[in-house]
Amino acid sequence: MTFSDRDEAEIEASRAPLMDHLIELRGRLLICVIAFGLGFILCFAFANPIQIALIKPYQAAAAIHAAALASGGHANPLELIATMMGLKPYPPGSAAVVQLIATAPLEQLFTKMKIAAFGAAVLTFPVIAWQMYRFVAPGLYRNERGAFLPFLIAAPVMFCLGGALVYYVMLPFVMLFSLGQQVVSDGISVAQTTKISDYLSLVTSLLLAFGLCFQLPVVTTLLGLAGLINSKMMASGRRYAIVAVVVVAAVVTPPDPISQLMLAVPLVILYEVSIWCVRLIELRRKKADDEDGLASV
């Protein structure tokens, strides 16, 4: 029996009536809902520490901004990144105190609930992805199942890389740029007073945008495995892809060129990586076809 006959036999053995599939789907959806609920409760219980952690980039930007004002110079971007990553302490004498406000009675409660929902979605993604895979796995060939499994690991890893770029680089720069727009002159003060809900909405939006954009190699590699795209097609469409990347960066980031470059440059690099991933898949597929041809002879 060949591998293809064995795969066909496995798929045939996994066939089941529609009602059985619906019952299985209901069970897997129930597991996802329970996992999300537990994640929500856990994140809500630790909502205050999570809030403090998410405000740290703002605190680092405020400290660097205050130190630059005190010295009469300009903020050093490298110092900001080093401070955010814990490689350098806050500048001596800098005001590292950040005060955010809530203007509605239940604003802080709803903000905590949003944080808990976002955290639960991130924490339970592996569970949801695994349940989705287990539901569709019986309809896949053995080689397709083996090829799909690595992406269950690659997707959250790439999401975390995008989130790390936001937390340690992107968000501190955005807040430093925002603090630099304040006006203090001749008895007139235009100070930045940020609402906690607005700030955390910006944080979660950036984390989600970068995390999803960093899925580019995962998505393109899957499309390459499915034979829907090839490396030649991607290479010839590079200029259009760069334009699309610039448009996406302009839409999902705050309206300043630094933020847009921080997303556009990594996406262009990831697009090039995607081309090489698809090319590697094509080489492996060609090698397997050659071996099959030799075996048949």
C-alpha positions as a printed NumPy array, in Angstrom:
array([[  0.   ,   0.   ,   0.   ],
       [  1.404,   3.393,  -1.004],
       [  1.386,   6.495,   1.217],
       [ -1.398,   7.996,  -0.839],
       [ -3.544,   4.847,  -0.481],
       [ -2.895,   4.868,   3.255],
       [ -3.938,   8.528,   3.482],
       [ -7.118,   7.836,   1.536],
       [ -7.888,   4.917,   3.841],
       [ -7.381,   7.098,   6.944],
       [ -9.661,   9.832,   5.597],
       [-12.286,   7.273,   4.6  ],
       [-12.141,   5.76 ,   8.092],
       [-12.651,   9.206,   9.648],
       [-15.851,   9.889,   7.732],
       [-18.864,  10.417,   9.999],
       [-22.476,  11.583,   9.652],
       [-23.162,  15.314,   9.695],
       [-24.733,  15.121,  13.146],
       [-21.559,  13.581,  14.591],
       [-19.514,  16.44 ,  13.133],
       [-21.918,  18.992,  14.601],
       [-21.733,  17.323,  18.014],
       [-17.938,  17.35 ,  17.853],
       [-17.961,  21.01 ,  16.788],
       [-20.231,  21.882,  19.7  ],
       [-17.903,  20.136,  22.126],
       [-14.82 ,  21.897,  20.802],
       [-16.564,  25.289,  20.832],
       [-17.587,  24.629,  24.433],
       [-13.957,  23.953,  25.349],
       [-12.936,  27.247,  23.68 ],
       [-15.631,  29.195,  25.538],
       [-14.649,  27.658,  28.877],
       [-10.959,  28.386,  28.23 ],
       [-11.788,  31.992,  27.3  ],
       [-13.933,  32.384,  30.419],
       [-11.175,  31.06 ,  32.692],
       [ -8.66 ,  33.326,  30.953],
       [-10.983,  36.303,  31.413],
       [-11.375,  35.622,  35.127],
       [ -7.625,  35.199,  35.561],
       [ -6.79 ,  38.401,  33.675],
       [ -9.505,  40.376,  35.476],
       [ -8.108,  39.225,  38.825],
       [ -4.715,  40.627,  37.796],
       [ -6.085,  43.648,  35.922],
       [ -4.215,  46.172,  38.087],
       [ -0.742,  44.607,  37.583],
       [ -1.5  ,  44.258,  33.859],
       [ -2.484,  47.928,  33.707],
       [  0.714,  48.948,  35.466],
       [  2.786,  46.848,  33.071],
       [  1.062,  48.408,  30.055],
       [  1.641,  51.929,  31.416],
       [  5.409,  51.339,  31.809],
       [  6.193,  52.524,  28.231],
       [  4.38 ,  55.784,  28.977],
       [  6.318,  56.123,  32.235],
       [  9.661,  55.599,  30.48 ],
       [  8.758,  58.141,  27.793],
       [  7.668,  60.669,  30.449],
       [ 10.944,  60.214,  32.355],
       [ 13.113,  60.699,  29.267],
       [ 11.004,  63.684,  28.187],
       [ 11.312,  65.329,  31.63 ],
       [ 15.072,  64.748,  31.697],
       [ 15.429,  66.295,  28.23 ],
       [ 13.449,  69.367,  29.3  ],
       [ 15.53 ,  69.74 ,  32.439],
       [ 18.786,  69.592,  30.491],
       [ 17.524,  71.81 ,  27.684],
       [ 18.397,  69.169,  25.105],
       [ 16.572,  66.555,  23.055],
       [ 15.442,  63.085,  24.089],
       [ 17.802,  60.284,  23.115],
       [ 15.876,  57.444,  21.374],
       [ 18.52 ,  54.85 ,  22.285],
       [ 18.327,  55.906,  25.925],
       [ 14.551,  55.525,  25.783],
       [ 14.799,  51.961,  24.459],
       [ 17.5  ,  51.065,  27.013],
       [ 15.38 ,  52.482,  29.842],
       [ 12.31 ,  50.616,  28.651],
       [ 14.203,  47.327,  28.465],
       [ 15.642,  47.83 ,  31.943],
       [ 19.212,  48.222,  30.714],
       [ 19.454,  51.746,  32.159],
       [ 17.786,  53.335,  35.197],
       [ 15.541,  56.332,  34.902],
       [ 17.501,  59.58 ,  34.467],
       [ 18.321,  61.189,  37.818],
       [ 15.87 ,  63.9  ,  38.767],
       [ 13.395,  62.946,  36.051],
       [  9.695,  62.91 ,  36.763],
       [  8.883,  59.229,  36.367],
       [  5.354,  59.675,  37.703],
       [  2.519,  59.261,  35.185],
       [ -1.022,  60.263,  36.075],
       [ -3.881,  59.01 ,  33.91 ],
       [ -7.466,  60.022,  34.513],
       [-10.888,  58.386,  34.345],
       [-13.724,  60.799,  33.508],
       [-16.681,  58.44 ,  33.997],
       [-17.755,  56.604,  37.181],
       [-17.407,  53.109,  35.7  ],
       [-14.706,  53.884,  33.129],
       [-12.008,  52.091,  35.083],
       [-14.215,  48.994,  35.506],
       [-14.966,  48.795,  31.79 ],
       [-11.294,  49.377,  31.021],
       [-10.343,  46.437,  33.229],
       [-12.94 ,  44.278,  31.474],
       [-11.495,  45.204,  28.073],
       [ -8.003,  44.366,  29.296],
       [ -9.262,  41.05 ,  30.669],
       [-10.976,  40.2  ,  27.372],
       [ -7.882,  41.069,  25.353],
       [ -5.623,  39.116,  27.699],
       [ -7.97 ,  36.132,  27.631],
       [ -7.946,  36.11 ,  23.817],
       [ -4.143,  36.094,  23.805],
       [ -3.815,  33.454,  26.529],
       [ -6.393,  31.078,  25.075],
       [ -5.271,  31.355,  21.455],
       [ -3.217,  28.114,  21.674],
       [ -6.258,  26.278,  23.033],
       [ -8.545,  27.682,  20.327],
       [ -6.025,  26.955,  17.57 ],
       [ -5.513,  23.394,  18.823],
       [ -9.266,  22.734,  18.943],
       [ -9.641,  24.066,  15.397],
       [ -6.799,  21.841,  14.243],
       [ -8.258,  18.753,  15.945],
       [-11.591,  19.408,  14.238],
       [-10.173,  19.682,  10.698],
       [ -7.299,  17.186,  11.111],
       [ -9.326,  14.079,  10.152],
       [ -9.96 ,  15.628,   6.712],
       [ -6.271,  16.275,   6.051],
       [ -3.684,  13.965,   4.547],
       [ -0.833,  12.877,   6.787],
       [  1.701,  15.168,   5.099],
       [ -0.757,  18.073,   5.369],
       [ -1.192,  17.45 ,   9.09 ],
       [  2.573,  17.346,   9.536],
       [  2.958,  20.597,   7.596],
       [  0.162,  22.383,   9.472],
       [  1.357,  21.653,  13.008],
       [  4.453,  23.938,  12.952],
       [  2.215,  26.903,  12.156],
       [  0.363,  26.4  ,  15.438],
       [  3.68 ,  27.263,  17.095],
       [  4.846,  29.892,  14.591],
       [  1.646,  31.975,  14.786],
       [  1.821,  32.81 ,  18.541],
       [  5.603,  33.264,  18.341],
       [  5.248,  35.839,  15.554],
       [  2.408,  37.532,  17.444],
       [  4.657,  37.833,  20.515],
       [  7.468,  39.278,  18.392],
       [  5.108,  41.935,  17.053],
       [  3.863,  42.666,  20.568],
       [  7.422,  42.975,  21.88 ],
       [  8.246,  45.494,  19.156],
       [  5.209,  47.54 ,  20.203],
       [  5.927,  47.351,  23.929],
       [  9.655,  48.041,  23.928],
       [ 10.06 ,  50.33 ,  20.92 ],
       [  6.898,  51.531,  19.213],
       [  4.769,  52.605,  22.186],
       [  7.525,  54.523,  24.052],
       [  8.302,  56.449,  20.854],
       [  4.618,  57.232,  20.28 ],
       [  4.202,  58.541,  23.82 ],
       [  7.468,  60.513,  23.632],
       [  6.279,  62.102,  20.387],
       [  2.931,  62.884,  22.017],
       [  4.544,  64.473,  25.08 ],
       [  6.662,  66.603,  22.787],
       [  3.524,  68.299,  21.432],
       [  2.752,  70.016,  24.741],
       [  3.046,  73.809,  24.891],
       [  4.351,  75.8  ,  27.881],
       [  5.074,  79.476,  27.183],
       [  4.231,  82.93 ,  28.584],
       [  1.74 ,  81.712,  31.146],
       [ -0.014,  79.472,  28.642],
       [  0.065,  75.716,  29.145],
       [ -1.283,  73.002,  26.885],
       [ -0.591,  69.877,  28.918],
       [ -1.352,  66.319,  27.935],
       [ -3.908,  64.723,  30.238],
       [ -4.588,  61.217,  28.996],
       [ -7.633,  59.12 ,  29.808],
       [ -6.83 ,  55.605,  30.963],
       [ -9.374,  54.117,  28.546],
       [ -7.943,  56.028,  25.567],
       [ -4.377,  55.04 ,  26.407],
       [ -5.137,  51.347,  26.887],
       [ -7.27 ,  51.318,  23.74 ],
       [ -4.215,  52.632,  21.869],
       [ -2.017,  49.957,  23.471],
       [ -4.326,  47.043,  22.662],
       [ -4.939,  48.358,  19.134],
       [ -1.205,  48.574,  18.429],
       [ -0.543,  45.144,  19.955],
       [ -3.301,  43.604,  17.848],
       [ -2.251,  45.417,  14.669],
       [  1.424,  44.481,  14.976],
       [  0.667,  40.954,  16.114],
       [ -1.585,  40.336,  13.112],
       [  0.778,  42.022,  10.653],
       [  3.595,  39.805,  11.887],
       [  1.554,  36.793,  10.741],
       [  2.577,  37.635,   7.158],
       [  5.203,  34.848,   6.848],
       [  2.803,  32.339,   8.407],
       [ -0.047,  33.205,   6.031],
       [  2.082,  33.356,   2.892],
       [  3.797,  30.064,   3.726],
       [  0.421,  28.392,   4.192],
       [ -0.718,  29.788,   0.854],
       [  2.491,  28.483,  -0.685],
       [  1.827,  25.03 ,   0.763],
       [ -1.659,  25.134,  -0.719],
       [ -0.211,  26.067,  -4.123],
       [ -2.141,  29.337,  -4.295],
       [  0.984,  31.487,  -4.587],
       [  4.603,  30.93 ,  -5.584],
       [  7.886,  32.706,  -4.97 ],
       [  8.07 ,  34.047,  -8.521],
       [  4.651,  35.646,  -8.166],
       [  5.629,  37.211,  -4.838],
       [  8.953,  38.5  ,  -6.166],
       [  7.346,  40.078,  -9.238],
       [  4.715,  41.749,  -7.035],
       [  7.24 ,  43.141,  -4.57 ],
       [  6.665,  46.788,  -5.535],
       [  2.911,  46.437,  -5.079],
       [  3.452,  44.679,  -1.755],
       [  5.619,  47.562,  -0.535],
       [  2.894,  50.046,  -1.457],
       [  0.336,  47.902,   0.392],
       [  2.633,  47.735,   3.426],
       [  2.971,  51.524,   3.492],
       [ -0.811,  51.923,   3.271],
       [ -1.394,  49.412,   6.078],
       [  1.243,  51.105,   8.249],
       [ -0.396,  54.482,   7.661],
       [ -3.835,  53.14 ,   8.614],
       [ -3.063,  51.109,  11.74 ],
       [ -0.458,  53.374,  13.376],
       [ -0.705,  56.887,  14.866],
       [ -0.239,  59.717,  12.337],
       [  3.491,  60.24 ,  12.705],
       [  6.234,  59.06 ,  10.333],
       [  8.293,  57.331,  13.04 ],
       [  5.456,  54.983,  13.993],
       [  4.678,  54.217,  10.38 ],
       [  8.313,  53.408,   9.606],
       [  8.511,  51.158,  12.666],
       [  5.765,  48.995,  11.195],
       [  6.553,  49.364,   7.488],
       [ 10.247,  48.377,   7.716],
       [  9.668,  45.1  ,   9.623],
       [  6.795,  44.206,   7.286],
       [  8.963,  44.685,   4.21 ],
       [ 11.628,  42.472,   5.805],
       [  9.   ,  39.881,   6.692],
       [  7.753,  39.946,   3.099],
       [ 11.247,  39.107,   1.881],
       [ 11.439,  36.321,   4.461],
       [  8.092,  35.054,   3.181],
       [  9.46 ,  34.836,  -0.364],
       [ 12.33 ,  32.657,   0.854],
       [  9.951,  30.485,   2.902],
       [  7.773,  29.841,  -0.142],
       [ 10.876,  29.223,  -2.264],
       [ 12.081,  26.656,   0.265],
       [  8.711,  24.909,   0.096],
       [  8.955,  24.782,  -3.695],
       [ 12.455,  23.284,  -3.534],
       [ 11.323,  20.629,  -1.067],
       [  8.293,  19.848,  -3.217],
       [ 10.445,  19.562,  -6.344],
       [ 12.834,  17.245,  -4.508],
       [  9.946,  15.053,  -3.343],
       [  8.535,  14.923,  -6.896],
       [ 11.938,  13.913,  -8.258],
       [ 12.236,  11.158,  -5.672],
       [  8.73 ,   9.915,  -6.518],
       [  9.659,   9.912, -10.191],
       [ 12.788,   7.864,  -9.519],
       [ 10.819,   5.48 ,  -7.314],
       [  8.193,   4.918, -10.003],
       [ 10.906,   4.165, -12.545]])
